[in-house]
Every structure is written in structure tokens, then in C-alpha cells.
Coordinates of C-alpha atoms in Angstrom, one line a residue:
X58 CA 181.2 141.2 62.8
X59 CA 181.5 144.7 61.5
X60 CA 180.0 147.4 63.8
X61 CA 180.4 151.2 63.6
X62 CA 178.4 154.4 64.1
X63 CA 177.8 157.0 61.4
X64 CA 175.6 160.0 61.0
X65 CA 172.5 159.9 58.7
X66 CA 170.0 162.4 57.4
X67 CA 167.2 162.2 59.8
X68 CA 163.5 162.5 59.9
X69 CA 163.8 164.3 63.3
X70 CA 166.6 166.6 62.2
X71 CA 169.3 165.4 64.6
X72 CA 172.3 163.2 64.5
X73 CA 171.7 159.4 64.5
X74 CA 173.9 156.5 65.6
X75 CA 173.7 153.4 63.4
X76 CA 174.7 149.9 64.2
X77 CA 175.3 147.9 61.1
X78 CA 174.6 144.2 60.5
X79 CA 175.3 143.1 57.0
X80 CA 173.7 140.1 55.6
X81 CA 173.7 137.8 52.6
X82 CA 170.3 136.8 51.3
X83 CA 169.6 133.2 50.6
X84 CA 166.3 132.1 49.1
X85 CA 164.3 130.0 51.6
X86 CA 161.0 128.1 51.4
X87 CA 157.8 130.1 51.1
X88 CA 156.9 132.0 54.3
X89 CA 154.5 130.5 56.9
X90 CA 151.3 132.3 57.3
X91 CA 152.5 133.7 60.6
X92 CA 155.1 136.0 59.1
X93 CA 154.8 137.9 55.8
X94 CA 154.0 141.3 54.4
X95 CA 151.0 139.8 52.5
X96 CA 147.5 140.5 53.7
X97 CA 143.9 140.4 52.6
X98 CA 140.6 142.0 53.8
X99 CA 138.1 139.5 55.1
X100 CA 135.4 141.4 57.1
X101 CA 134.3 138.8 59.7
X102 CA 135.3 135.5 58.0
X103 CA 134.2 132.0 58.7
X104 CA 136.7 129.1 59.3
X105 CA 136.5 127.8 55.8
X106 CA 137.4 131.2 54.4
X107 CA 140.4 131.3 56.7
X108 CA 141.4 127.9 55.3
X109 CA 141.6 129.5 51.8
X110 CA 143.7 132.4 53.1
X111 CA 146.2 130.2 54.9
X112 CA 146.4 127.8 51.9
X113 CA 147.6 130.7 49.7
X114 CA 150.3 131.6 52.2
X115 CA 148.8 135.0 53.1
X116 CA 150.1 135.9 56.5
X117 CA 147.7 138.7 57.6
X118 CA 144.0 139.3 57.7
X119 CA 142.2 142.6 58.2
X120 CA 138.9 142.2 59.9
X121 CA 136.0 144.5 60.8
X122 CA 135.8 144.8 64.6
X123 CA 132.4 146.5 65.1
X124 CA 131.6 148.2 68.4
X125 CA 127.9 148.0 67.7
X126 CA 128.1 144.2 67.3
X127 CA 129.8 143.7 70.6
X128 CA 128.4 146.2 73.1
X129 CA 124.7 146.2 72.4
X130 CA 124.0 148.2 75.5
X131 CA 126.3 150.1 77.8
X132 CA 128.3 147.6 79.8
X133 CA 126.5 144.6 78.0
X134 CA 129.0 142.7 75.9
X135 CA 128.8 139.7 73.5
X136 CA 132.3 138.8 72.4
X137 CA 131.4 135.3 71.0
X138 CA 131.8 136.0 67.3
X139 CA 135.3 137.5 67.8
X140 CA 136.3 134.8 70.3
X141 CA 135.6 132.2 67.6
X142 CA 137.2 134.2 64.8
X143 CA 140.5 134.9 66.7
X144 CA 140.8 131.2 67.8
X145 CA 140.2 130.1 64.2
X146 CA 142.9 132.5 62.9
X147 CA 145.4 131.4 65.6
X148 CA 145.2 127.7 64.8
X149 CA 145.9 128.6 61.1
X150 CA 148.9 130.8 62.0
X151 CA 147.3 134.0 60.7
X152 CA 148.1 137.4 62.1
X153 CA 145.1 139.7 62.7
X154 CA 144.7 143.4 62.0
X155 CA 141.4 144.5 63.5
X156 CA 139.8 147.8 62.5
X157 CA 137.7 149.1 65.4
X158 CA 134.7 151.1 64.2
X159 CA 130.9 151.3 64.1
X160 CA 129.1 153.3 66.8
X161 CA 126.2 151.6 68.6
X162 CA 122.9 153.5 68.5
X163 CA 122.9 153.8 72.3
X164 CA 126.2 155.7 72.2
X165 CA 125.4 158.3 69.6
X166 CA 122.8 161.0 68.8
X167 CA 123.8 160.5 65.2
X168 CA 123.5 157.6 62.8
X169 CA 124.1 153.9 63.8
X170 CA 127.6 152.9 62.9
X171 CA 129.0 156.2 61.6
X172 CA 127.7 158.6 64.3
X173 CA 130.0 160.6 66.5
X174 CA 130.0 159.1 70.1
X175 CA 128.2 161.3 72.5
X176 CA 130.9 160.6 75.1
X177 CA 134.3 159.6 73.8
X178 CA 135.0 157.9 77.1
X179 CA 132.5 155.2 76.0
X180 CA 134.7 154.6 72.9
X181 CA 137.9 154.6 74.8
X182 CA 136.5 152.1 77.3
X183 CA 135.5 149.8 74.4
X184 CA 138.9 150.0 72.8
X185 CA 140.6 149.2 76.1
X186 CA 138.3 146.2 76.7
X187 CA 138.8 144.8 73.2
X188 CA 142.6 145.2 73.4
X189 CA 142.7 143.7 76.9
X190 CA 140.6 140.7 76.0
X191 CA 142.7 139.8 72.9
X192 CA 146.0 140.9 74.3
X193 CA 148.8 139.2 72.4
X194 CA 146.3 137.6 70.0
X195 CA 145.3 140.6 67.8
X196 CA 148.5 142.0 66.6
X197 CA 147.4 145.4 65.2
X198 CA 144.4 147.6 65.9
X199 CA 143.0 150.2 63.4
X200 CA 141.0 153.2 64.6
X201 CA 138.0 153.5 62.2
X202 CA 137.7 152.8 58.5
X203 CA 137.8 155.7 55.9
X204 CA 136.8 158.4 58.3
X205 CA 137.2 161.0 55.5
X206 CA 134.0 159.6 53.9
X207 CA 130.7 160.6 55.3
X208 CA 129.1 157.2 55.1
X209 CA 131.7 155.9 57.6
X210 CA 132.1 159.0 59.8
X211 CA 129.6 161.8 60.3
X212 CA 132.0 163.9 62.3
X213 CA 134.7 166.4 61.3
X214 CA 138.4 165.8 61.0
X215 CA 139.1 167.4 64.4
X216 CA 136.4 165.2 66.0
X217 CA 138.0 162.1 64.5
X218 CA 141.4 163.0 65.9
X219 CA 140.2 164.2 69.3
X220 CA 137.3 161.8 69.9
X221 CA 138.3 158.6 68.1
X222 CA 142.1 158.4 67.3
X223 CA 143.6 159.9 70.5
X224 CA 141.3 158.2 73.1
X225 CA 141.3 155.0 71.1
X226 CA 145.1 154.9 71.0
X227 CA 145.3 155.6 74.7
X228 CA 142.9 152.8 75.5
X229 CA 144.7 150.2 73.3
X230 CA 148.2 151.2 74.6
X231 CA 147.1 150.9 78.2
X232 CA 145.6 147.5 77.6
X233 CA 148.2 145.9 75.3
X234 CA 151.5 147.9 74.9
X235 CA 152.9 145.4 72.4
X236 CA 150.0 145.7 69.9
X237 CA 150.5 148.0 66.9
X238 CA 148.2 151.0 66.6
X239 CA 147.3 151.8 63.0
X240 CA 145.7 154.9 61.5
X241 CA 143.9 156.3 59.7
X242 CA 142.9 154.0 56.8
X243 CA 141.8 156.9 54.6
X244 CA 140.1 156.6 51.2
X245 CA 142.4 158.1 48.6
X246 CA 139.8 160.5 47.2
X247 CA 140.3 164.2 46.6
X248 CA 136.6 164.7 47.4
X249 CA 137.5 163.2 50.8
X250 CA 140.5 165.6 51.2
X251 CA 142.7 162.6 52.0
X252 CA 146.0 164.6 52.0
X253 CA 144.7 167.2 54.5
X254 CA 143.4 164.4 56.7
X255 CA 146.6 162.4 56.5
X256 CA 148.8 165.4 57.3
X257 CA 146.7 166.3 60.4
X258 CA 146.6 162.7 61.7
X259 CA 150.4 162.6 61.6
X260 CA 150.9 166.0 63.1
X261 CA 148.4 165.7 65.8
X262 CA 148.7 162.0 66.8
X263 CA 151.8 160.7 65.2
X264 CA 153.4 160.1 68.6
X265 CA 150.6 157.8 69.5
X266 CA 150.5 155.5 66.5
X267 CA 152.9 152.8 65.1
X268 CA 151.8 152.5 61.5
X269 CA 150.2 154.9 59.0
X270 CA 147.7 153.0 56.8
X271 CA 145.9 154.1 53.6
X272 CA 143.6 152.9 50.9
X273 CA 144.3 153.4 47.2
X274 CA 142.3 151.9 44.3
X275 CA 143.0 152.2 40.6
X276 CA 141.0 154.5 38.4
X277 CA 140.9 151.9 35.7
X278 CA 142.4 148.4 35.7
X279 CA 146.1 149.2 35.9
X280 CA 148.2 148.2 39.0
X281 CA 150.6 151.0 38.0
X282 CA 147.9 153.6 38.9
X283 CA 148.1 152.5 42.5
X284 CA 151.9 152.6 42.5
X285 CA 151.8 156.0 40.9
X286 CA 149.4 157.4 43.5
X287 CA 151.6 156.0 46.2
X288 CA 155.1 156.9 44.9
X289 CA 155.3 159.2 41.9
X290 CA 155.6 163.0 42.1
X291 CA 152.7 164.8 40.5
X292 CA 153.2 165.5 36.8
X293 CA 151.2 168.8 36.7
X294 CA 150.7 171.5 39.3
X295 CA 147.0 170.7 39.6
X296 CA 147.6 167.1 40.3
X297 CA 147.2 165.8 43.9
X298 CA 150.3 164.9 45.8
X299 CA 151.5 161.3 46.1
X300 CA 151.2 159.5 49.4
X301 CA 154.9 159.5 49.7
X302 CA 155.0 163.3 49.4
X303 CA 152.5 163.7 52.2
X304 CA 154.3 161.3 54.4
X305 CA 157.7 163.0 53.8
X306 CA 156.2 166.5 54.3
X307 CA 154.9 165.5 57.7
X308 CA 158.0 163.6 58.9
X309 CA 156.7 160.0 58.6
X310 CA 158.3 158.5 55.5
X311 CA 160.9 156.4 57.4
X312 CA 158.3 155.0 59.8
X313 CA 156.0 152.0 58.9
X314 CA 153.4 152.4 56.2
X315 CA 150.7 149.8 55.2
X316 CA 148.5 149.8 52.1
X317 CA 145.4 148.2 53.7
X318 CA 143.0 148.3 50.8
X319 CA 143.4 148.0 47.1
X320 CA 141.8 145.8 44.5
X321 CA 140.0 145.2 41.2
X322 CA 136.6 143.8 40.4
X323 CA 136.6 140.6 38.3
X324 CA 133.2 141.3 36.7
X325 CA 134.0 144.8 35.6
X326 CA 137.5 144.2 34.3
X327 CA 137.7 140.4 33.8
X328 CA 139.3 137.7 35.9
X329 CA 142.5 137.8 33.9
X330 CA 142.8 141.6 34.5
X331 CA 142.2 141.1 38.2
X332 CA 144.9 138.4 38.3
X333 CA 147.3 140.7 36.4
X334 CA 146.6 143.5 38.9
X335 CA 147.6 141.3 41.8
X336 CA 150.8 140.1 40.1
X337 CA 151.8 143.5 38.8
X338 CA 151.3 145.4 42.1
X339 CA 153.1 142.6 44.1
X340 CA 156.0 142.7 41.7
X341 CA 156.3 146.5 41.9
X342 CA 156.6 146.4 45.7
X343 CA 158.0 142.9 46.6
X344 CA 159.4 141.5 43.3
X345 CA 163.2 140.7 42.9
X346 CA 163.8 143.8 40.7
X347 CA 161.7 146.3 42.6
X348 CA 162.9 149.9 42.8
X349 CA 160.7 150.8 45.7
X350 CA 159.9 149.0 48.9
X351 CA 158.5 151.3 51.6
X352 CA 155.1 149.6 51.8
X353 CA 155.7 147.3 54.7
X354 CA 152.4 145.3 54.4
X355 CA 149.8 145.1 51.6
X356 CA 146.2 144.0 52.2
X357 CA 144.2 143.4 49.0
X358 CA 140.4 143.8 49.0
X359 CA 138.7 141.3 49.2
X360 CA 138.9 137.5 50.0
X361 CA 135.5 136.4 48.8
X362 CA 132.4 137.6 46.9
X363 CA 129.2 137.8 48.9
X364 CA 126.0 136.3 47.4
X365 CA 124.0 139.1 49.0
X366 CA 125.9 141.7 46.9
X367 CA 126.3 140.1 43.5
X368 CA 127.4 143.3 41.7
X369 CA 130.5 143.6 44.0
X370 CA 133.2 141.2 42.8
X371 CA 136.4 142.2 44.4
X372 CA 136.8 138.7 45.9
X373 CA 139.5 136.3 44.8
X374 CA 137.1 133.5 45.7
X375 CA 133.7 133.2 44.1
X376 CA 130.7 133.5 46.4
X377 CA 129.6 130.5 48.4
X378 CA 128.6 127.8 48.2
X379 CA 131.2 127.2 45.5
X380 CA 134.0 129.4 46.8
X381 CA 135.8 128.6 43.6
X382 CA 139.3 130.1 43.4
X383 CA 139.6 132.9 40.8
X384 CA 142.8 133.4 38.8
X385 CA 143.7 136.2 41.2
X386 CA 143.8 133.7 44.1
X387 CA 146.2 131.6 42.0
X388 CA 148.3 134.7 41.1
X389 CA 148.6 135.7 44.8
X390 CA 149.5 132.1 45.8
X391 CA 152.1 131.8 43.0
X392 CA 153.8 135.1 43.8
X393 CA 154.1 134.2 47.5
X394 CA 155.5 130.7 46.6
X395 CA 158.0 132.0 44.1
X396 CA 159.4 135.2 45.7
X397 CA 161.7 135.6 48.6
X398 CA 160.8 138.3 51.1
X399 CA 162.3 140.3 53.9
X400 CA 160.2 140.7 57.0
X401 CA 160.9 141.2 60.7
X402 CA 158.9 141.1 63.9
X403 CA 160.0 143.2 66.9
X404 CA 159.6 140.7 69.8
X405 CA 161.3 142.7 72.5
X406 CA 162.4 146.3 73.0
X407 CA 164.1 147.2 76.3
X408 CA 164.3 151.0 76.2
X409 CA 164.4 153.3 79.3
X410 CA 161.4 155.6 79.7
X411 CA 163.2 158.0 82.0
X412 CA 166.8 159.3 82.3
X413 CA 168.7 161.7 84.5
X414 CA 172.1 163.4 84.1
X415 CA 174.9 160.8 84.6
X416 CA 172.7 157.8 84.1
X417 CA 174.0 154.8 82.2
X418 CA 171.3 152.5 80.9
X419 CA 171.2 149.5 78.5
X420 CA 169.0 149.2 75.4
X421 CA 168.2 145.8 74.1
X422 CA 166.3 145.0 70.8
X423 CA 165.2 141.6 69.5
X424 CA 163.9 141.1 66.0
X425 CA 162.6 137.7 64.7
X426 CA 163.2 136.9 61.1
X427 CA 159.7 136.3 59.7
X428 CA 160.7 136.5 56.1
X429 CA 162.1 133.9 53.7
X430 CA 165.7 135.1 53.5
X431 CA 168.5 134.0 55.8
X432 CA 170.5 136.8 57.3
X433 CA 174.2 136.3 57.2
X434 CA 176.7 138.7 58.8
X435 CA 178.9 141.1 57.0
X436 CA 177.0 141.6 53.8
X437 CA 174.0 143.9 53.1
X438 CA 171.3 144.3 55.8
X439 CA 171.7 146.7 58.7
X440 CA 169.9 148.1 61.8
X441 CA 169.1 151.7 61.6
X442 CA 169.1 153.2 65.2
X443 CA 168.3 156.8 65.7
X444 CA 168.8 158.8 68.9
X445 CA 168.7 162.5 69.8
X446 CA 172.3 163.6 70.7
X447 CA 171.2 165.4 73.8
X448 CA 170.5 161.9 75.3
X449 CA 174.2 161.2 75.4
X450 CA 176.6 158.7 73.9
X451 CA 175.3 155.4 72.4
X452 CA 177.7 152.5 72.1
X453 CA 177.4 148.8 71.2
X454 CA 175.5 147.2 68.4
X455 CA 174.5 143.8 67.0
X456 CA 175.4 140.7 69.0
X457 CA 177.1 138.2 66.7
X458 CA 174.4 135.8 65.6
X459 CA 176.9 133.0 65.0
X460 CA 177.1 133.4 61.3
X461 CA 173.4 133.6 60.2
X462 CA 169.9 134.3 61.2
X463 CA 167.6 131.9 59.3
X464 CA 163.8 132.4 59.1
X465 CA 162.3 131.9 62.6
X466 CA 165.4 132.9 64.5
X467 CA 166.1 136.1 66.3
X468 CA 168.6 138.9 65.9
X469 CA 169.7 140.8 69.1
X470 CA 171.3 144.2 69.5
X471 CA 172.6 145.7 72.7
X472 CA 173.6 149.3 73.3
X473 CA 174.8 151.3 76.3
X474 CA 173.5 154.8 76.7
X475 CA 175.5 157.2 78.9
X476 CA 173.9 160.6 79.7
X477 CA 176.3 163.5 80.2
X478 CA 176.5 164.2 84.0
X479 CA 177.1 167.9 83.4
X480 CA 173.7 168.2 81.5
X481 CA 171.4 170.3 83.7
X482 CA 167.9 170.5 82.3
X483 CA 165.6 173.1 83.8
X484 CA 162.5 171.4 82.5
X485 CA 161.5 167.9 81.4
X486 CA 162.8 167.1 77.9
X487 CA 161.4 164.3 75.6
X488 CA 163.5 162.8 72.9
X489 CA 162.5 160.0 70.5
X490 CA 164.3 156.7 70.0
X491 CA 163.8 154.8 66.8
X492 CA 165.2 151.5 65.4
X493 CA 164.4 149.5 62.3
X494 CA 166.0 147.0 59.9
X495 CA 167.0 148.0 56.4
X496 CA 167.2 145.6 53.5
X497 CA 169.8 145.2 50.7
X498 CA 167.8 147.5 48.5
X499 CA 168.0 150.3 51.0
X500 CA 164.3 150.1 52.2
X501 CA 163.2 149.6 55.7
X502 CA 161.2 146.4 56.3
X503 CA 159.2 144.8 59.1
X504 CA 158.4 146.2 62.5
X505 CA 160.0 149.3 64.1
X506 CA 160.9 150.2 67.7
X507 CA 159.8 153.7 68.7
X508 CA 159.6 155.3 72.1
X509 CA 159.9 158.8 73.7
X510 CA 162.5 159.0 76.4
X511 CA 162.0 161.6 79.2
X512 CA 165.0 163.4 80.7
X513 CA 164.9 165.4 83.9
X514 CA 167.2 166.2 86.8
X515 CA 165.1 164.3 89.3
X516 CA 163.7 160.8 89.0
X517 CA 160.0 159.9 88.2
X518 CA 157.7 158.8 91.0
X519 CA 158.2 155.4 92.7
X520 CA 155.1 153.3 93.4
X521 CA 155.6 151.2 96.5
X522 CA 152.1 149.6 96.7
X523 CA 149.8 148.9 93.8
X524 CA 146.0 148.5 94.0
X525 CA 144.5 145.1 94.5
X526 CA 141.8 143.2 92.7
X527 CA 138.3 143.5 94.1
X528 CA 135.0 141.5 93.9
X529 CA 131.7 143.0 94.7
X530 CA 128.0 142.1 94.7
X531 CA 125.7 144.1 92.3
X532 CA 125.4 147.7 93.5
X533 CA 128.1 147.1 96.1
X534 CA 131.2 149.2 96.7
X535 CA 135.0 148.9 96.6
X536 CA 138.1 150.8 97.5
X537 CA 141.4 151.0 95.6
X538 CA 144.6 152.5 97.1
X539 CA 148.1 153.2 95.9
X540 CA 151.3 154.3 97.8
X541 CA 153.9 156.3 96.0
X542 CA 156.8 158.7 96.8
X543 CA 158.6 161.4 94.9
X544 CA 161.5 163.9 95.4
X545 CA 159.3 166.7 94.0
X546 CA 155.6 167.4 93.9
X547 CA 153.3 164.5 93.3
X548 CA 149.8 164.2 91.8
X549 CA 147.4 161.3 91.4
X550 CA 144.8 160.4 88.7
X551 CA 142.7 157.3 88.8
X552 CA 141.6 155.6 85.6
X553 CA 139.0 153.0 84.7
X554 CA 139.8 151.0 81.6
X555 CA 142.4 153.8 80.7
X556 CA 139.7 156.5 81.0
X557 CA 140.6 159.3 83.5
X558 CA 138.0 159.5 86.3
X559 CA 136.4 162.5 88.1
X560 CA 134.5 162.5 91.3
X561 CA 130.7 162.1 91.1
X562 CA 127.9 160.5 93.1
X563 CA 129.5 157.0 92.6
X564 CA 133.2 157.9 92.6
X565 CA 135.3 159.8 95.2
X566 CA 139.0 160.3 95.6
X567 CA 139.8 160.4 91.8
X568 CA 142.8 162.7 92.5
X569 CA 144.0 161.1 95.8
X570 CA 145.9 157.9 96.7
X571 CA 142.5 156.2 97.5
X572 CA 139.6 155.8 95.2
X573 CA 136.1 154.7 96.5
X574 CA 133.6 153.2 94.1
X575 CA 130.0 152.9 95.0
X576 CA 126.8 151.4 93.3
X577 CA 128.9 149.2 91.1
X578 CA 127.1 148.2 87.9
X579 CA 128.2 146.6 84.7
X580 CA 129.6 149.9 83.4
X581 CA 132.1 150.1 86.3
X582 CA 133.5 146.6 86.0
X583 CA 136.9 146.3 84.6
X584 CA 140.4 147.6 85.4
X585 CA 141.4 150.4 87.7
X586 CA 144.8 152.0 87.9
X587 CA 146.4 155.2 89.1
X588 CA 148.7 157.5 87.2
X589 CA 151.2 159.1 89.5
X590 CA 152.9 162.2 88.2
X591 CA 155.8 164.5 89.2
X592 CA 158.1 167.0 87.4
X593 CA 159.9 164.1 85.6
X594 CA 156.9 162.5 84.2
X595 CA 154.1 159.9 84.8
X596 CA 154.1 156.3 86.0
X597 CA 151.0 154.1 86.0
X598 CA 150.4 151.5 88.7
X599 CA 149.6 147.9 87.9
X600 CA 145.9 147.6 87.0
X601 CA 143.5 146.0 89.5
X602 CA 140.3 144.4 88.3
X603 CA 136.8 145.0 89.7
X604 CA 134.5 142.1 89.1
X605 CA 131.2 140.7 90.4
X606 CA 131.4 138.0 93.0
X607 CA 131.0 134.6 91.2
X608 CA 127.8 133.8 93.1
X609 CA 126.3 137.0 91.9
X610 CA 127.1 136.7 88.2
X611 CA 124.2 136.9 85.9
X612 CA 124.1 134.9 82.7
X613 CA 124.7 136.9 79.6
X614 CA 121.6 138.2 78.0
X615 CA 120.9 136.7 74.6
X616 CA 120.6 139.5 72.0
X617 CA 118.1 138.4 69.4
X618 CA 119.0 141.5 67.4
X619 CA 122.6 140.5 66.9
X620 CA 122.1 138.8 63.5
X621 CA 120.0 141.8 62.3
X622 CA 122.8 144.2 63.3
X623 CA 125.3 142.0 61.5
X624 CA 123.3 142.2 58.3
X625 CA 122.9 146.0 58.7
X626 CA 126.7 146.3 59.2
X627 CA 127.5 144.4 56.0
X628 CA 125.1 146.6 54.1
X629 CA 126.8 149.7 55.6
X630 CA 130.3 148.3 55.0
X631 CA 129.5 147.7 51.3
X632 CA 128.0 151.1 50.9
X633 CA 124.4 149.9 50.4
X634 CA 122.9 151.1 53.6
X635 CA 119.7 153.1 53.9
X636 CA 120.0 156.6 52.4
X637 CA 123.2 155.8 50.6
X638 CA 124.3 154.7 47.2
X639 CA 127.6 153.6 45.8
X640 CA 127.6 156.5 43.4
X641 CA 127.3 158.9 46.3
X642 CA 130.3 157.6 48.1
X643 CA 133.0 156.6 45.6
X644 CA 131.7 153.3 44.3
X645 CA 134.3 150.5 44.7
X646 CA 132.8 148.7 41.8
X647 CA 133.6 151.3 39.1
X648 CA 136.3 153.9 38.5
X649 CA 135.9 157.0 40.6
X650 CA 137.0 160.2 38.8
X651 CA 138.9 161.4 41.9
X652 CA 141.2 158.3 41.7
X653 CA 142.5 159.5 38.3
X654 CA 145.2 162.1 37.7
X655 CA 144.3 165.1 35.6
X656 CA 145.4 164.5 31.9

């Protein structure tokens, strides 16, 4: 096994240390549905639709996870549709990317679905509850769909970042640290100022997200138009930038990027053209002779036509009841079956959160081979590990995998990090750690490990006693407590479902080691934890749940309006809601002038 360290040109502008694992690529059988870069949009699909997705070998589905369809009143939840959907996806080996969106009317003074929440804490609470309920089962969470279009988001760009993206990411991270946080799924329209939006999202919230996602449709029928908008430099000064240019300018290009919507309508362009679009775009990005490969996952739009919207034909299946497979379904299936692919899932990342001068800590990474190529040592695939030099010396590398890492097996890397004992910081310093696999063509692929490491001359707080679970009767009270110690000053902040609390008529002690909760109703049920902070940083206690006593539980109220809300959501999602038209909002069913470059 060859291992060495060498400097690279870095996104962060500092010296990196790189452990190399080189690998021979052997063609293996087609990927299982549980691991591939191939995805498709499916809204809220039924089981028979998921069967067609799995049959084609498509590994990922993107679904609409609509707040208004789950929390019909504050604290009143109906998770049944998503419970069934996630179970159906699991048994078929499908990975789920769920886009959270859709404001309930009770939560906004604006419009149902696209109104700005009156209180962003309601949104953060919902994001936390969703990620907690489906922890380890929904693998990636998006935070709104196309917020740069008015029909999906009534607020400003700042409101999206401050009231949707940041609180939503905080809620998801607290509930499921292993889930990917994806943003911002922007529409690639100059009328939507996509480049300004994308730049601000990365600058203001890049440290909170794992994946940048974007939507690009062709202006006509050519797959090359999508590739051009993603990857090619503008030809004329008045042309808009490529996605790659915006990512590079904002320091994101080496980190994961997903194309989460693109497609072509079969009625407008013909079924043969739709199939050619699929084959051409897949070949550009995942074919054997590709010259580019930085789109880690690609989600086409859409799996199936809907008989309620007969003029919208992005589906690769015809509308029910026939659900006949179009040539595009066959093209997608054939490409997946015939082409090898590199993909990797990060299954473990042991990286220290806090360091002091003189510390020696271990770093351990495990990647599962979820592609179709077998990795064999000493050839062409390597692990790119990046570390700020002020953190100290990094030694170690790939553990010999015994000759090869076939699909389904894991690759392990172990490093030793020694911090200079003479280093004497006067304030807390944060430095990023980044690691990702690189393929034989030089492109990163699969998941990445990313974490900020905090350095300080004193240690972080130590929590000696964590809060305990509580059960209460309706309108009852509960008390949570935590015990912690610190070498420096110490501060406490209690949270409910990741939302920071303040004292009011029902809560007291929000900034002390003991929190008292009174008049408990549905809105206060859930998880409570305490964030303990000192000069070195913050540590969160283990969460404690507050639930009703079993004898006092009330049966869930049946919401007769749920089906009506679902219909309204689909109308809204397709751009056919009240007061809107497809022409007003960048019709998906015909070329939009903003999607074309100036001649």
C-alpha cells in the first residue's frame, strides 16, 4: 500500500494533507437501488410507482415533504402518509431525499404553502420533529423548493436564509446528525436571480449544509444545454455565469453538488427526444468517456404523468391506470445496467470537535463502496483529506483493505493528529476538516466528511448529569436539570426540539441548570436538551423527552381536510394554483427564455 502526504491547491486557501489509495476499476454488476448517483423526482409516490423506480435500478427518490400536510394545527400531527411512504421505500432499497416545504395556513399571515412563517421557531420545530421521526431512514433533507420563485416562496432572499435555511438546518442537525442537509434547490432562471441567491446561500449558510442542489432545464430539447449551463464558461459578457463558476467563486466547487431537477416533456418534444435527453445527459456526466464528473447525484423530473394535469408530461411513465413505460424509462434503465459507476457512502467519521495545545487525537473515516466498481490498491482512486495547518501534524492514511474493496464493502482510513504544545491561542479558533474520495478521472464522488474543529487553550464544558425523560398529564408540569463543570465561565441555554427557549408564563430557568415547564400542551411535547457553553465552545446534553402519560393520551383527531390539502398542494406544486399560471412562473412545459443563452 502506497501512502504519502502532499500539498494541494485548496478551497480554503491552506495546506492540505492527502492520503492516497489507488485503485483498479473492474466492471461489476449493475448497482442495487440502495447505492447509486441516479435519482428521480416522485412527489409523494404510491407503492406501485416505487416498484417501477426500483425496477429501473434508480437508487434515490426525491419526495415532497409538506409541512401543511403533516401539522394541520400547531402541535397536531398526522405522519401517516409519510410513515407508509418511507416504509415502502425501505423495503425496495430506495434512498430518500425529502424536500421540506409548504407553510400551513395557521403558521403564516401570507399564502398557504408559500407564505413566510410568522414565527421561524414553528418551522424549526417541525424540521426537528420530521428528522427525529425518520432518523436513519430519510438520508437527505432539502430546505424548500425553488425559493427564488414567488409561487413557492413569498419572502425575500434574506428571509429564506435567516428564517428557513438556518433554523431548518439547526433543527435537522440536532435531530439526526448523520442526515445530509441540502440547499437551496433553486430554479436556474435569471428572472429568479439564481446566481445571486446561490452565492448568498453558500456565503451565509455554507457551514451548515452538506450538499448544494440546483435545478436546470433545457431551453429546447438538447441535453447539452443543461451541461452547458452547469459547466461551460459564458461565451459573451452579457451571458449568465455557469453553475460551476458560481460554486467556484464562493468556495464550494470541491464540495458535493446535486442536480435535483432536470427533464424534458414527451408531448412537446416527442418520446424519442425525451429518451435521447436522458441518455445524452447521463453519458455527459456518468458515461465511460466523460470529461466532467462533479455532479455527484442527478435527479430527473419526473417519474410519472398525472391524469389530473394532462398537459404536463415530464413523466417517464404514462399516467395511471396504464403506467406504461415510455422510451425514457427504458433509456434510464439501459444506461444504469450498462455503465459502471463510482459511488461512496460515508458510514462513520470520528473527528474531534475540540482540541487543545499538545493534544493527540485519532481521526477515523469509513466509506462504503456503493458503486459498481471494485477498488483495488495501488492504482487510481485516492482519498483527499484537507486540514488547516494550524491544527498540527496529520499522519497515517488508508488501512490496507486486503487487496480490494468490492461493492458493498468498506474502506477505512485512520490518522493521528498532534497539536503543537507551544501553540498558545488567545481566543477560540475554528478550522475545517474535509475528506472525500476522488476517482480515476480526477473528480470527487460520493459522500464527503466535513466538520469544524475548535481549538482553545482550555477544554470545553463537561456534562456530568443529563436531563431525564418525563411524562405528564395534560396541563401538568415537569422539571429538567443538568449538571456541568468548566475551567472557565459557564453558561446554560435550554432548547425544545432544537429551538432555544426564553422564560415566559409557562417556562422558567431557560438560562439556568434547571428548567421548569408548566401547563404542558401538545406544543411543548418533544425533546428538551441544554447547551452548555464556555470559552472553548458549546456542548449539548443528551435530549430528554416530554410525553403525555399513556393513560392520558388522546386519540389522534381525524382531519377530513387532509385529502383536500393534498389536492391543493399538487396544484400548487405543478404551478396551477389559484392566481397563478405556468406562463407567469417559468412554465416547465415549454422553453423559458431565461433558460437560453443570448445568441
